[in-house]
Amino acid sequence: MPRIQQTGAARPRTVAVIGALLALAAMFFGAAGAAGAAAPPAAALPAAAAQAGAAPSSLSGKTFVIGTDTTFAPFEFRDAGGELTGIDMDIIRQIAKSQGFAVEIKSLGFNAALQALSSNQVDGVIAGMSITEPRKQIYDFSDPYFESGVQMAVAKSNTEIKGYQDLRGKTVTAKTGSEGETFAKSIADQYGFAVKPLDQSATMYELVKSGNAVAVFDDYPVLAYGISQNNGLKSVTEKEKGGSYGFAVNKGRNPELLKAFNTGLAEMKSNGQYQAILDKYLKDPAKAAQSSFWDLLASSFPALLKGLGNTVLVTAISFAVAMVIGLSMGFLKISTNVLPRGIATTYVSVFRGTPLLVWAFFFYFGIPQLTGQPIDIWVAGVLTLSLNSGAYITEIVRGSIQSVDPGQLEASRSLGLGYAKSMQKVVVPQAFKIMTPSLINQLIIMLKDSSLLLVIGFAELLYQGQQIYAGNFRITETLLIVAVLYFVVIMLLTKLANVADKRFNK
């Protein structure tokens, strides 16, 4: 990353660097705006088209964006080749094929998928979603496509917990918003245990195996599939009666899509395709073969490299934009005029005083609800990272400029240079030398913060790791590989930044 040199001879380089950053920001926002103006977002087209009131056959040629979970095997998970598969995926794809429309699947996570549906980022959600009365007030559901139930499981080595009566004084886990959580909480007082909800099945199972929870309540097909894949658990209770899974759309929207789903589901049940899908994953699921760490590394490396590429790219773009914002706001922060100084102070206070995750959700889910227009996930990711880091860079710039000895400015003024020229020729070059180490540190922090974008379904490195261990349940080994990749990239980035620092700040 270029750095501004201290000496007066380096003035052209200073101008070039700032100009390049401004040009990059202009190109980025210009490209984003042009893309947004060129055509309506993909998610908006089907929703608008579906209001036309045509028969299901008229859906031919249309594409609907469908949100789903990331880690809910055997309903949705990624196979060894990285392809999204499972009961839900096979059902929605078969229905789309028979009814003549196409689907674009967005693997977001259960809660994020519902947020995306509410903000019209997706047209429907299929994610092992139980049909409940509260949800029916918000969403329209299809006919049930699966009758579920809840079971309790413990670690394979656990010989103490054999039923609910053994849970007194203990902690159990269940998936947030699931039937398992509802059932566990309904009997928690009776049997005297505490419930700790988590977002993913794979992490729930890891919590039980680590001893931080003694049991897990989960949907019986999910537990059965996980056990067949060597997740280290065993079921210890019979299946409790549960509810039904349904495909959901926003209330009053996409009625033709819902009707097409029901029609396709009925056809699948009558011709045997539906039962064949269930048997594929539940009756006789493919057993997970024991494999070594090196086999896991070889099979997961392509997907992890793809995620790493996205991580580096979104960090690079965001840092360039953050530098432009930070430099601009930093100079405003030291202005003697109260208005620009107030603008910069407000910006820093807002973005430095609120969590980054709040802005990720706001930009990706909140803005579409306010404007009625979906926003691209890359735009949301860059806005989140750049505006957050820009606030910190603003303070770095302000602090560095104010750290330069005031005598330097006074000396240059006494030699006949004006205030602007004195800042440009004397103060700013020294300030850039002071701020360089802090900017390098902020770049590294931004790269690590990019992992938080997984909550909106951004396919960065940690997101890809989650996709992998959701299917193989090898969380510790997968996260170890992810950690090593982060470490290697950060070390290389640090060395590269230090080389640039020495070159430009001789």
Short mmCIF file of C-alpha atoms in Angstrom, two decimals:
data_model
loop_
_atom_site.label_atom_id
_atom_site.label_comp_id
_atom_site.label_asym_id
_atom_site.label_seq_id
_atom_site.Cartn_x
_atom_site.Cartn_y
_atom_site.Cartn_z
CA MET A 1 0.00 0.00 0.00
CA PRO A 2 1.63 3.34 -1.04
CA ARG A 3 2.72 5.71 1.69
CA ILE A 4 3.39 9.47 1.48
CA GLN A 5 7.05 10.36 1.84
CA GLN A 6 8.32 12.95 4.31
CA THR A 7 10.65 15.04 2.22
CA GLY A 8 9.65 17.98 0.14
CA ALA A 9 11.02 16.27 -2.96
CA ALA A 10 8.33 13.64 -2.59
CA ARG A 11 5.48 16.14 -3.11
CA PRO A 12 4.51 14.69 -6.56
CA ARG A 13 4.29 11.24 -5.01
CA THR A 14 2.02 12.59 -2.27
CA VAL A 15 -0.31 14.14 -4.81
CA ALA A 16 -0.30 10.96 -6.90
CA VAL A 17 -1.17 8.75 -3.95
CA ILE A 18 -4.08 10.93 -2.80
CA GLY A 19 -5.29 11.31 -6.37
CA ALA A 20 -5.16 7.55 -6.92
CA LEU A 21 -7.21 6.90 -3.77
CA LEU A 22 -9.82 9.48 -4.78
CA ALA A 23 -10.01 8.02 -8.28
CA LEU A 24 -10.44 4.50 -6.90
CA ALA A 25 -13.28 5.64 -4.65
CA ALA A 26 -14.95 7.46 -7.54
CA MET A 27 -14.67 4.42 -9.80
CA PHE A 28 -16.05 2.13 -7.09
CA PHE A 29 -19.09 4.22 -6.24
CA GLY A 30 -19.62 5.11 -9.88
CA ALA A 31 -19.55 1.45 -10.87
CA ALA A 32 -21.93 0.54 -8.09
CA GLY A 33 -24.31 3.32 -9.06
CA ALA A 34 -24.13 2.42 -12.73
CA ALA A 35 -24.84 -1.20 -11.96
CA GLY A 36 -27.80 -0.22 -9.84
CA ALA A 37 -29.16 2.07 -12.56
CA ALA A 38 -28.62 -0.37 -15.38
CA ALA A 39 -31.26 -2.86 -14.34
CA PRO A 40 -33.51 -3.70 -11.42
CA PRO A 41 -31.97 -6.11 -8.89
CA ALA A 42 -32.57 -9.78 -9.58
CA ALA A 43 -34.54 -10.22 -6.38
CA ALA A 44 -36.92 -7.41 -7.29
CA LEU A 45 -37.86 -8.76 -10.73
CA PRO A 46 -39.60 -11.97 -9.69
CA ALA A 47 -41.41 -10.28 -6.84
CA ALA A 48 -42.82 -7.65 -9.15
CA ALA A 49 -43.60 -10.15 -11.86
CA ALA A 50 -45.39 -12.41 -9.41
CA GLN A 51 -47.90 -9.68 -8.65
CA ALA A 52 -49.26 -9.86 -12.16
CA GLY A 53 -51.69 -12.60 -11.19
CA ALA A 54 -50.71 -15.14 -13.87
CA ALA A 55 -51.07 -18.92 -13.61
CA PRO A 56 -48.11 -21.01 -12.44
CA SER A 57 -47.31 -21.92 -16.05
CA SER A 58 -46.59 -18.24 -16.73
CA LEU A 59 -43.62 -18.46 -14.34
CA SER A 60 -41.70 -20.11 -17.16
CA GLY A 61 -38.38 -18.38 -17.72
CA LYS A 62 -38.50 -16.42 -14.48
CA THR A 63 -35.82 -16.63 -11.78
CA PHE A 64 -36.66 -16.50 -8.08
CA VAL A 65 -34.11 -15.84 -5.34
CA ILE A 66 -34.52 -18.35 -2.52
CA GLY A 67 -32.91 -17.90 0.90
CA THR A 68 -31.81 -20.86 2.99
CA ASP A 69 -29.78 -21.88 6.00
CA THR A 70 -26.06 -22.67 5.87
CA THR A 71 -25.73 -25.52 8.36
CA PHE A 72 -28.81 -27.72 8.62
CA ALA A 73 -27.85 -31.11 7.22
CA PRO A 74 -29.54 -33.10 5.79
CA PHE A 75 -31.90 -30.31 4.64
CA GLU A 76 -29.21 -27.95 3.38
CA PHE A 77 -25.45 -28.37 3.44
CA ARG A 78 -22.53 -28.49 1.02
CA ASP A 79 -21.19 -31.73 -0.39
CA ALA A 80 -17.53 -32.58 -0.88
CA GLY A 81 -17.50 -30.60 -4.12
CA GLY A 82 -18.83 -27.46 -2.45
CA GLU A 83 -22.29 -27.71 -4.03
CA LEU A 84 -25.32 -26.86 -1.89
CA THR A 85 -27.38 -30.00 -1.48
CA GLY A 86 -29.90 -31.62 0.87
CA ILE A 87 -33.62 -32.37 1.13
CA ASP A 88 -34.72 -28.74 0.82
CA MET A 89 -32.42 -28.10 -2.11
CA ASP A 90 -33.52 -31.20 -4.01
CA ILE A 91 -37.19 -30.37 -3.43
CA ILE A 92 -37.04 -26.72 -4.52
CA ARG A 93 -34.92 -27.51 -7.56
CA GLN A 94 -37.19 -30.35 -8.67
CA ILE A 95 -40.28 -28.17 -8.24
CA ALA A 96 -38.63 -25.34 -10.18
CA LYS A 97 -37.79 -27.75 -12.98
CA SER A 98 -41.31 -29.22 -13.17
CA GLN A 99 -43.01 -25.79 -12.99
CA GLY A 100 -40.72 -24.14 -15.51
CA PHE A 101 -38.96 -21.48 -13.46
CA ALA A 102 -35.38 -21.11 -12.20
CA VAL A 103 -34.07 -20.56 -8.69
CA GLU A 104 -31.01 -18.78 -7.37
CA ILE A 105 -30.10 -20.10 -3.93
CA LYS A 106 -28.65 -17.76 -1.30
CA SER A 107 -27.08 -19.59 1.64
CA LEU A 108 -27.45 -17.02 4.43
CA GLY A 109 -28.19 -18.74 7.72
CA PHE A 110 -31.68 -19.18 9.17
CA ASN A 111 -32.09 -15.82 10.92
CA ALA A 112 -30.40 -13.90 8.12
CA ALA A 113 -32.60 -15.65 5.54
CA LEU A 114 -35.73 -14.47 7.36
CA GLN A 115 -34.28 -10.94 7.52
CA ALA A 116 -33.58 -11.11 3.79
CA LEU A 117 -37.15 -12.23 3.12
CA SER A 118 -38.60 -9.40 5.20
CA SER A 119 -36.45 -6.88 3.31
CA ASN A 120 -37.33 -8.45 -0.08
CA GLN A 121 -33.72 -9.44 -0.74
CA VAL A 122 -35.08 -12.92 -1.48
CA ASP A 123 -38.46 -14.06 -2.82
CA GLY A 124 -38.88 -17.07 -0.56
CA VAL A 125 -37.22 -19.13 2.16
CA ILE A 126 -36.85 -22.90 2.42
CA ALA A 127 -34.75 -23.82 5.46
CA GLY A 128 -36.44 -26.51 7.53
CA MET A 129 -38.77 -23.77 8.75
CA SER A 130 -41.54 -24.86 11.09
CA ILE A 131 -45.01 -23.52 10.37
CA THR A 132 -46.14 -21.73 13.54
CA GLU A 133 -48.99 -19.35 14.29
CA PRO A 134 -46.71 -16.35 15.03
CA ARG A 135 -44.86 -16.90 11.75
CA LYS A 136 -48.14 -17.21 9.84
CA GLN A 137 -48.90 -13.63 10.86
CA ILE A 138 -45.81 -12.50 8.90
CA TYR A 139 -45.36 -15.05 6.13
CA ASP A 140 -47.52 -17.12 3.78
CA PHE A 141 -46.63 -20.82 3.92
CA SER A 142 -46.88 -23.60 1.40
CA ASP A 143 -48.45 -26.95 2.10
CA PRO A 144 -46.23 -28.85 4.60
CA TYR A 145 -43.43 -30.75 2.90
CA PHE A 146 -42.03 -32.51 5.98
CA GLU A 147 -43.42 -33.66 9.33
CA SER A 148 -40.73 -33.16 11.93
CA GLY A 149 -40.10 -34.07 15.56
CA VAL A 150 -37.55 -33.46 18.30
CA GLN A 151 -35.00 -35.80 19.87
CA MET A 152 -32.35 -35.38 22.54
CA ALA A 153 -28.76 -36.52 22.04
CA VAL A 154 -25.66 -36.61 24.23
CA ALA A 155 -21.97 -37.22 23.64
CA LYS A 156 -21.21 -40.78 22.55
CA SER A 157 -19.06 -41.30 25.65
CA ASN A 158 -21.73 -40.02 28.06
CA THR A 159 -23.25 -42.82 30.17
CA GLU A 160 -24.95 -40.63 32.80
CA ILE A 161 -27.67 -38.87 30.78
CA LYS A 162 -30.30 -41.37 29.68
CA GLY A 163 -33.43 -39.22 29.78
CA TYR A 164 -34.90 -35.85 30.70
CA GLN A 165 -34.88 -36.73 34.41
CA ASP A 166 -31.06 -36.73 34.38
CA LEU A 167 -30.82 -33.10 33.23
CA ARG A 168 -31.55 -31.38 36.56
CA GLY A 169 -29.03 -28.62 37.26
CA LYS A 170 -27.40 -29.07 33.87
CA THR A 171 -27.20 -26.99 30.65
CA VAL A 172 -28.51 -28.16 27.28
CA THR A 173 -28.36 -26.52 23.87
CA ALA A 174 -30.78 -26.09 20.97
CA LYS A 175 -30.89 -24.19 17.71
CA THR A 176 -32.18 -20.63 17.91
CA GLY A 177 -35.77 -20.33 16.69
CA SER A 178 -36.16 -24.08 16.12
CA GLU A 179 -38.66 -26.64 17.35
CA GLY A 180 -35.85 -28.07 19.46
CA GLU A 181 -35.49 -24.79 21.37
CA THR A 182 -39.26 -24.48 21.82
CA PHE A 183 -39.60 -28.01 23.14
CA ALA A 184 -36.54 -27.76 25.41
CA LYS A 185 -37.82 -24.56 26.99
CA SER A 186 -41.28 -26.05 27.44
CA ILE A 187 -39.91 -28.79 29.74
CA ALA A 188 -36.96 -26.88 31.24
CA ASP A 189 -38.78 -25.88 34.43
CA GLN A 190 -40.24 -29.35 34.91
CA TYR A 191 -36.85 -31.06 34.75
CA GLY A 192 -34.74 -28.20 36.13
CA PHE A 193 -32.23 -27.51 33.35
CA ALA A 194 -31.08 -24.40 31.46
CA VAL A 195 -31.22 -23.94 27.69
CA LYS A 196 -28.42 -22.26 25.73
CA PRO A 197 -29.53 -21.50 22.13
CA LEU A 198 -26.97 -21.44 19.29
CA ASP A 199 -27.29 -20.62 15.60
CA GLN A 200 -25.79 -23.74 14.01
CA SER A 201 -26.26 -27.47 14.44
CA ALA A 202 -22.55 -28.18 14.04
CA THR A 203 -21.55 -25.78 16.83
CA MET A 204 -24.27 -27.20 19.10
CA TYR A 205 -22.83 -30.67 18.69
CA GLU A 206 -19.33 -29.34 19.41
CA LEU A 207 -20.65 -27.70 22.59
CA VAL A 208 -21.96 -31.06 23.80
CA LYS A 209 -18.77 -32.93 22.91
CA SER A 210 -16.67 -30.33 24.73
CA GLY A 211 -18.76 -30.77 27.90
CA ASN A 212 -20.08 -27.21 27.97
CA ALA A 213 -23.58 -28.64 27.52
CA VAL A 214 -24.68 -32.16 28.44
CA ALA A 215 -27.28 -32.62 25.71
CA VAL A 216 -28.70 -31.15 22.53
CA PHE A 217 -32.33 -30.94 21.40
CA ASP A 218 -32.62 -30.98 17.64
CA ASP A 219 -34.91 -32.13 14.85
CA TYR A 220 -34.70 -35.91 14.62
CA PRO A 221 -33.64 -36.10 10.94
CA VAL A 222 -30.83 -33.61 11.59
CA LEU A 223 -29.59 -35.63 14.55
CA ALA A 224 -29.90 -38.92 12.69
CA TYR A 225 -27.95 -37.60 9.72
CA GLY A 226 -25.27 -36.07 11.93
CA ILE A 227 -24.81 -39.32 13.83
CA SER A 228 -24.40 -41.17 10.53
CA GLN A 229 -21.67 -38.66 9.64
CA ASN A 230 -19.69 -39.39 12.84
CA ASN A 231 -20.62 -36.21 14.70
CA GLY A 232 -19.73 -37.86 18.04
CA LEU A 233 -23.26 -38.00 19.49
CA LYS A 234 -25.91 -40.61 20.24
CA SER A 235 -29.67 -40.17 20.64
CA VAL A 236 -31.12 -41.16 24.02
CA THR A 237 -34.84 -40.38 23.72
CA GLU A 238 -37.69 -41.24 21.40
CA LYS A 239 -38.90 -38.70 18.88
CA GLU A 240 -41.30 -36.14 20.32
CA LYS A 241 -44.22 -35.04 18.17
CA GLY A 242 -43.25 -31.94 16.23
CA GLY A 243 -44.63 -29.55 13.68
CA SER A 244 -44.45 -29.26 9.93
CA TYR A 245 -41.88 -27.62 7.63
CA GLY A 246 -43.07 -25.22 4.97
CA PHE A 247 -41.80 -22.99 2.18
CA ALA A 248 -42.40 -19.31 3.05
CA VAL A 249 -42.93 -16.07 1.16
CA ASN A 250 -43.76 -12.61 2.48
CA LYS A 251 -47.41 -12.22 3.36
CA GLY A 252 -49.41 -11.14 0.31
CA ARG A 253 -46.44 -11.40 -2.07
CA ASN A 254 -45.53 -14.01 -4.68
CA PRO A 255 -48.80 -16.02 -4.50
CA GLU A 256 -48.02 -17.60 -7.90
CA LEU A 257 -44.67 -18.88 -6.61
CA LEU A 258 -46.42 -20.37 -3.58
CA LYS A 259 -49.07 -21.98 -5.79
CA ALA A 260 -46.38 -23.40 -8.10
CA PHE A 261 -44.57 -24.86 -5.09
CA ASN A 262 -47.74 -26.60 -3.88
CA THR A 263 -48.48 -27.92 -7.36
CA GLY A 264 -44.95 -29.21 -7.82
CA LEU A 265 -44.90 -30.78 -4.35
CA ALA A 266 -48.15 -32.63 -5.03
CA GLU A 267 -46.75 -33.95 -8.30
CA MET A 268 -43.55 -35.13 -6.57
CA LYS A 269 -45.54 -36.98 -3.93
CA SER A 270 -47.72 -38.69 -6.53
CA ASN A 271 -44.90 -39.82 -8.80
CA GLY A 272 -42.56 -41.02 -6.02
CA GLN A 273 -39.85 -38.37 -6.43
CA TYR A 274 -40.57 -36.89 -3.00
CA GLN A 275 -40.13 -40.21 -1.18
CA ALA A 276 -36.98 -40.94 -3.16
CA ILE A 277 -35.45 -37.67 -1.91
CA LEU A 278 -36.31 -38.47 1.72
CA ASP A 279 -34.91 -41.99 1.41
CA LYS A 280 -31.71 -40.63 -0.10
CA TYR A 281 -30.90 -38.58 2.99
CA LEU A 282 -32.81 -40.27 5.83
CA LYS A 283 -33.38 -43.96 5.15
CA ASP A 284 -29.91 -44.80 3.94
CA PRO A 285 -27.63 -41.75 4.01
CA ALA A 286 -24.13 -42.15 2.70
CA LYS A 287 -21.91 -43.00 5.65
CA ALA A 288 -19.02 -40.66 6.26
CA ALA A 289 -15.76 -42.45 5.64
CA GLN A 290 -12.99 -41.91 8.15
CA SER A 291 -10.38 -39.63 6.59
CA SER A 292 -7.16 -38.02 7.73
CA PHE A 293 -6.46 -34.36 8.37
CA TRP A 294 -4.59 -34.19 5.08
CA ASP A 295 -7.59 -35.57 3.20
CA LEU A 296 -9.73 -32.85 4.80
CA LEU A 297 -7.16 -30.22 3.83
CA ALA A 298 -7.04 -31.41 0.21
CA SER A 299 -10.82 -31.57 -0.19
CA SER A 300 -11.55 -28.24 1.49
CA PHE A 301 -8.66 -26.16 0.12
CA PRO A 302 -10.32 -25.03 -3.16
CA ALA A 303 -13.38 -23.66 -1.32
CA LEU A 304 -11.21 -22.01 1.34
CA LEU A 305 -9.02 -20.38 -1.31
CA LYS A 306 -12.14 -18.95 -2.95
CA GLY A 307 -13.21 -17.51 0.40
CA LEU A 308 -9.70 -16.17 1.01
CA GLY A 309 -9.79 -14.39 -2.34
CA ASN A 310 -13.06 -12.71 -1.42
CA THR A 311 -11.63 -11.73 1.97
CA VAL A 312 -8.56 -10.08 0.46
CA LEU A 313 -10.54 -8.34 -2.28
CA VAL A 314 -13.22 -6.86 -0.02
CA THR A 315 -10.50 -5.75 2.42
CA ALA A 316 -8.47 -4.04 -0.32
CA ILE A 317 -11.46 -2.17 -1.75
CA SER A 318 -12.74 -1.21 1.69
CA PHE A 319 -9.34 0.02 2.87
CA ALA A 320 -8.94 2.24 -0.19
CA VAL A 321 -12.38 3.78 0.41
CA ALA A 322 -11.68 4.08 4.15
CA MET A 323 -8.44 5.93 3.42
CA VAL A 324 -10.28 8.50 1.33
CA ILE A 325 -12.91 8.94 4.04
CA GLY A 326 -10.34 9.03 6.84
CA LEU A 327 -8.10 11.59 5.14
CA SER A 328 -11.04 13.85 4.33
CA MET A 329 -12.61 13.63 7.78
CA GLY A 330 -9.23 13.85 9.51
CA PHE A 331 -8.53 17.26 7.97
CA LEU A 332 -12.07 18.38 8.78
CA LYS A 333 -11.50 17.29 12.38
CA ILE A 334 -8.65 19.81 12.82
CA SER A 335 -10.49 22.64 11.07
CA THR A 336 -10.97 25.89 12.95
CA ASN A 337 -14.49 26.10 11.50
CA VAL A 338 -17.07 24.59 13.82
CA LEU A 339 -19.30 23.17 11.03
CA PRO A 340 -16.80 20.87 9.27
CA ARG A 341 -15.30 19.92 12.63
CA GLY A 342 -18.79 19.03 13.89
CA ILE A 343 -19.50 16.89 10.81
CA ALA A 344 -16.28 14.91 11.31
CA THR A 345 -16.85 14.54 15.04
CA THR A 346 -20.40 13.27 14.51
CA TYR A 347 -19.24 10.75 11.90
CA VAL A 348 -16.52 9.38 14.16
CA SER A 349 -18.86 9.20 17.16
CA VAL A 350 -21.55 7.31 15.23
CA PHE A 351 -19.38 4.69 13.54
CA ARG A 352 -16.86 4.24 16.33
CA GLY A 353 -19.63 4.02 18.92
CA THR A 354 -21.73 1.30 17.27
CA PRO A 355 -20.91 -2.37 16.55
CA LEU A 356 -19.82 -3.32 13.06
CA LEU A 357 -22.44 -6.10 12.93
CA VAL A 358 -25.23 -3.56 13.36
CA TRP A 359 -24.11 -1.76 10.22
CA ALA A 360 -23.73 -5.00 8.26
CA PHE A 361 -27.37 -5.84 9.00
CA PHE A 362 -28.47 -2.25 8.37
CA PHE A 363 -26.81 -1.90 4.97
CA TYR A 364 -27.87 -5.34 3.70
CA PHE A 365 -31.31 -5.70 5.29
CA GLY A 366 -32.30 -2.27 6.61
CA ILE A 367 -31.70 -0.11 3.55
CA PRO A 368 -33.80 -2.36 1.26
CA GLN A 369 -36.70 -2.10 3.73
CA LEU A 370 -36.40 1.69 3.77
CA THR A 371 -35.92 2.18 0.03
CA GLY A 372 -37.70 -0.85 -1.42
CA GLN A 373 -34.60 -1.69 -3.48
CA PRO A 374 -32.27 -4.64 -2.76
CA ILE A 375 -28.58 -3.89 -2.26
CA ASP A 376 -25.72 -6.01 -3.55
CA ILE A 377 -23.90 -7.95 -0.84
CA TRP A 378 -20.50 -6.61 -2.01
CA VAL A 379 -21.73 -3.03 -1.72
CA ALA A 380 -23.11 -3.75 1.76
CA GLY A 381 -19.82 -5.38 2.80
CA VAL A 382 -17.65 -2.53 1.52
CA LEU A 383 -19.88 0.12 3.11
CA THR A 384 -19.77 -1.71 6.43
CA LEU A 385 -15.99 -2.12 6.55
CA SER A 386 -14.98 1.20 4.99
CA LEU A 387 -17.27 3.44 7.05
CA ASN A 388 -16.31 1.65 10.26
CA SER A 389 -12.57 1.77 9.57
CA GLY A 390 -12.80 5.29 8.15
CA ALA A 391 -13.82 6.51 11.61
CA TYR A 392 -10.65 5.06 13.15
CA ILE A 393 -8.46 6.35 10.31
CA THR A 394 -9.95 9.81 10.87
CA GLU A 395 -8.61 9.78 14.42
CA ILE A 396 -5.26 8.41 13.24
CA VAL A 397 -4.94 11.29 10.75
CA ARG A 398 -6.03 13.88 13.31
CA GLY A 399 -3.69 12.56 15.99
CA SER A 400 -0.72 12.34 13.61
CA ILE A 401 -1.10 15.90 12.36
CA GLN A 402 -1.46 17.24 15.87
CA SER A 403 1.61 15.23 16.94
CA VAL A 404 3.87 17.22 14.65
CA ASP A 405 5.76 19.83 16.70
CA PRO A 406 3.85 23.14 16.40
CA GLY A 407 7.21 24.83 15.96
CA GLN A 408 7.48 23.26 12.51
CA LEU A 409 4.40 25.18 11.36
CA GLU A 410 5.55 28.38 13.01
CA ALA A 411 9.02 28.11 11.41
CA SER A 412 7.62 27.64 7.94
CA ARG A 413 5.23 30.56 8.42
CA SER A 414 8.11 32.75 9.54
CA LEU A 415 9.90 31.90 6.28
CA GLY A 416 7.02 33.40 4.33
CA LEU A 417 4.97 30.30 3.51
CA GLY A 418 1.19 30.57 3.89
CA TYR A 419 -0.81 28.27 6.16
CA ALA A 420 -1.89 25.93 3.33
CA LYS A 421 1.63 25.67 1.91
CA SER A 422 3.10 25.12 5.35
CA MET A 423 0.68 22.26 6.01
CA GLN A 424 1.29 20.81 2.56
CA LYS A 425 5.08 21.04 2.52
CA VAL A 426 6.05 20.67 6.16
CA VAL A 427 3.37 19.29 8.50
CA VAL A 428 1.53 16.69 6.41
CA PRO A 429 4.64 14.79 5.19
CA GLN A 430 5.80 14.39 8.80
CA ALA A 431 2.30 13.38 9.89
CA PHE A 432 2.15 10.63 7.28
CA LYS A 433 5.38 9.18 8.59
CA ILE A 434 3.90 9.13 12.10
CA MET A 435 0.59 7.56 11.04
CA THR A 436 1.96 4.79 8.81
CA PRO A 437 2.36 2.11 11.54
CA SER A 438 -1.18 2.80 12.78
CA LEU A 439 -2.57 2.55 9.24
CA ILE A 440 -0.87 -0.82 8.78
CA ASN A 441 -2.42 -2.01 12.02
CA GLN A 442 -5.85 -0.76 10.90
CA LEU A 443 -5.52 -2.65 7.61
CA ILE A 444 -4.86 -5.89 9.50
CA ILE A 445 -7.80 -5.26 11.81
CA MET A 446 -10.02 -4.67 8.79
CA LEU A 447 -8.96 -7.97 7.21
CA LYS A 448 -9.94 -9.82 10.38
CA ASP A 449 -13.16 -7.84 10.76
CA SER A 450 -14.21 -8.97 7.28
CA SER A 451 -15.03 -12.35 8.85
CA LEU A 452 -18.04 -10.71 10.53
CA LEU A 453 -19.65 -10.31 7.10
CA LEU A 454 -20.53 -14.01 7.22
CA VAL A 455 -23.68 -13.00 9.15
CA ILE A 456 -25.15 -11.57 5.94
CA GLY A 457 -23.98 -14.51 3.83
CA PHE A 458 -20.84 -12.92 2.36
CA ALA A 459 -18.69 -15.81 1.11
CA GLU A 460 -15.44 -14.88 2.84
CA LEU A 461 -12.93 -17.30 4.37
CA LEU A 462 -14.66 -18.09 7.68
CA TYR A 463 -18.01 -18.46 5.90
CA GLN A 464 -16.48 -21.11 3.64
CA GLY A 465 -15.09 -22.86 6.68
CA GLN A 466 -18.58 -22.99 8.21
CA GLN A 467 -19.94 -24.47 4.98
CA ILE A 468 -17.35 -27.23 5.15
CA TYR A 469 -17.77 -28.29 8.77
CA ALA A 470 -21.56 -28.08 8.49
CA GLY A 471 -21.43 -31.22 6.38
CA ASN A 472 -18.52 -33.13 7.90
CA PHE A 473 -18.83 -31.96 11.57
CA ARG A 474 -15.03 -31.64 11.84
CA ILE A 475 -15.14 -28.18 13.38
CA THR A 476 -11.81 -28.07 15.21
CA GLU A 477 -9.75 -29.27 12.25
CA THR A 478 -11.53 -27.02 9.77
CA LEU A 479 -11.15 -23.94 11.94
CA LEU A 480 -7.47 -24.77 12.46
CA ILE A 481 -6.97 -24.66 8.68
CA VAL A 482 -8.87 -21.37 8.48
CA ALA A 483 -6.76 -19.89 11.29
CA VAL A 484 -3.52 -20.89 9.56
CA LEU A 485 -4.67 -19.26 6.31
CA TYR A 486 -5.53 -16.04 8.16
CA PHE A 487 -2.15 -16.12 9.91
CA VAL A 488 -0.20 -16.63 6.67
CA VAL A 489 -2.04 -13.87 4.82
CA ILE A 490 -1.73 -11.40 7.71
CA MET A 491 1.99 -12.11 8.09
CA LEU A 492 2.57 -11.60 4.36
CA LEU A 493 0.46 -8.44 4.38
CA THR A 494 2.36 -7.09 7.39
CA LYS A 495 5.75 -7.70 5.75
CA LEU A 496 4.56 -6.11 2.50
CA ALA A 497 3.26 -3.06 4.36
CA ASN A 498 6.50 -2.73 6.33
CA VAL A 499 8.53 -2.84 3.11
CA ALA A 500 6.32 -0.10 1.66
CA ASP A 501 6.72 1.90 4.86
CA LYS A 502 10.52 1.76 4.67
CA ARG A 503 10.50 2.67 0.99
CA PHE A 504 8.20 5.66 1.23
CA ASN A 505 9.30 6.90 4.64
CA LYS A 506 13.07 6.80 4.30
#
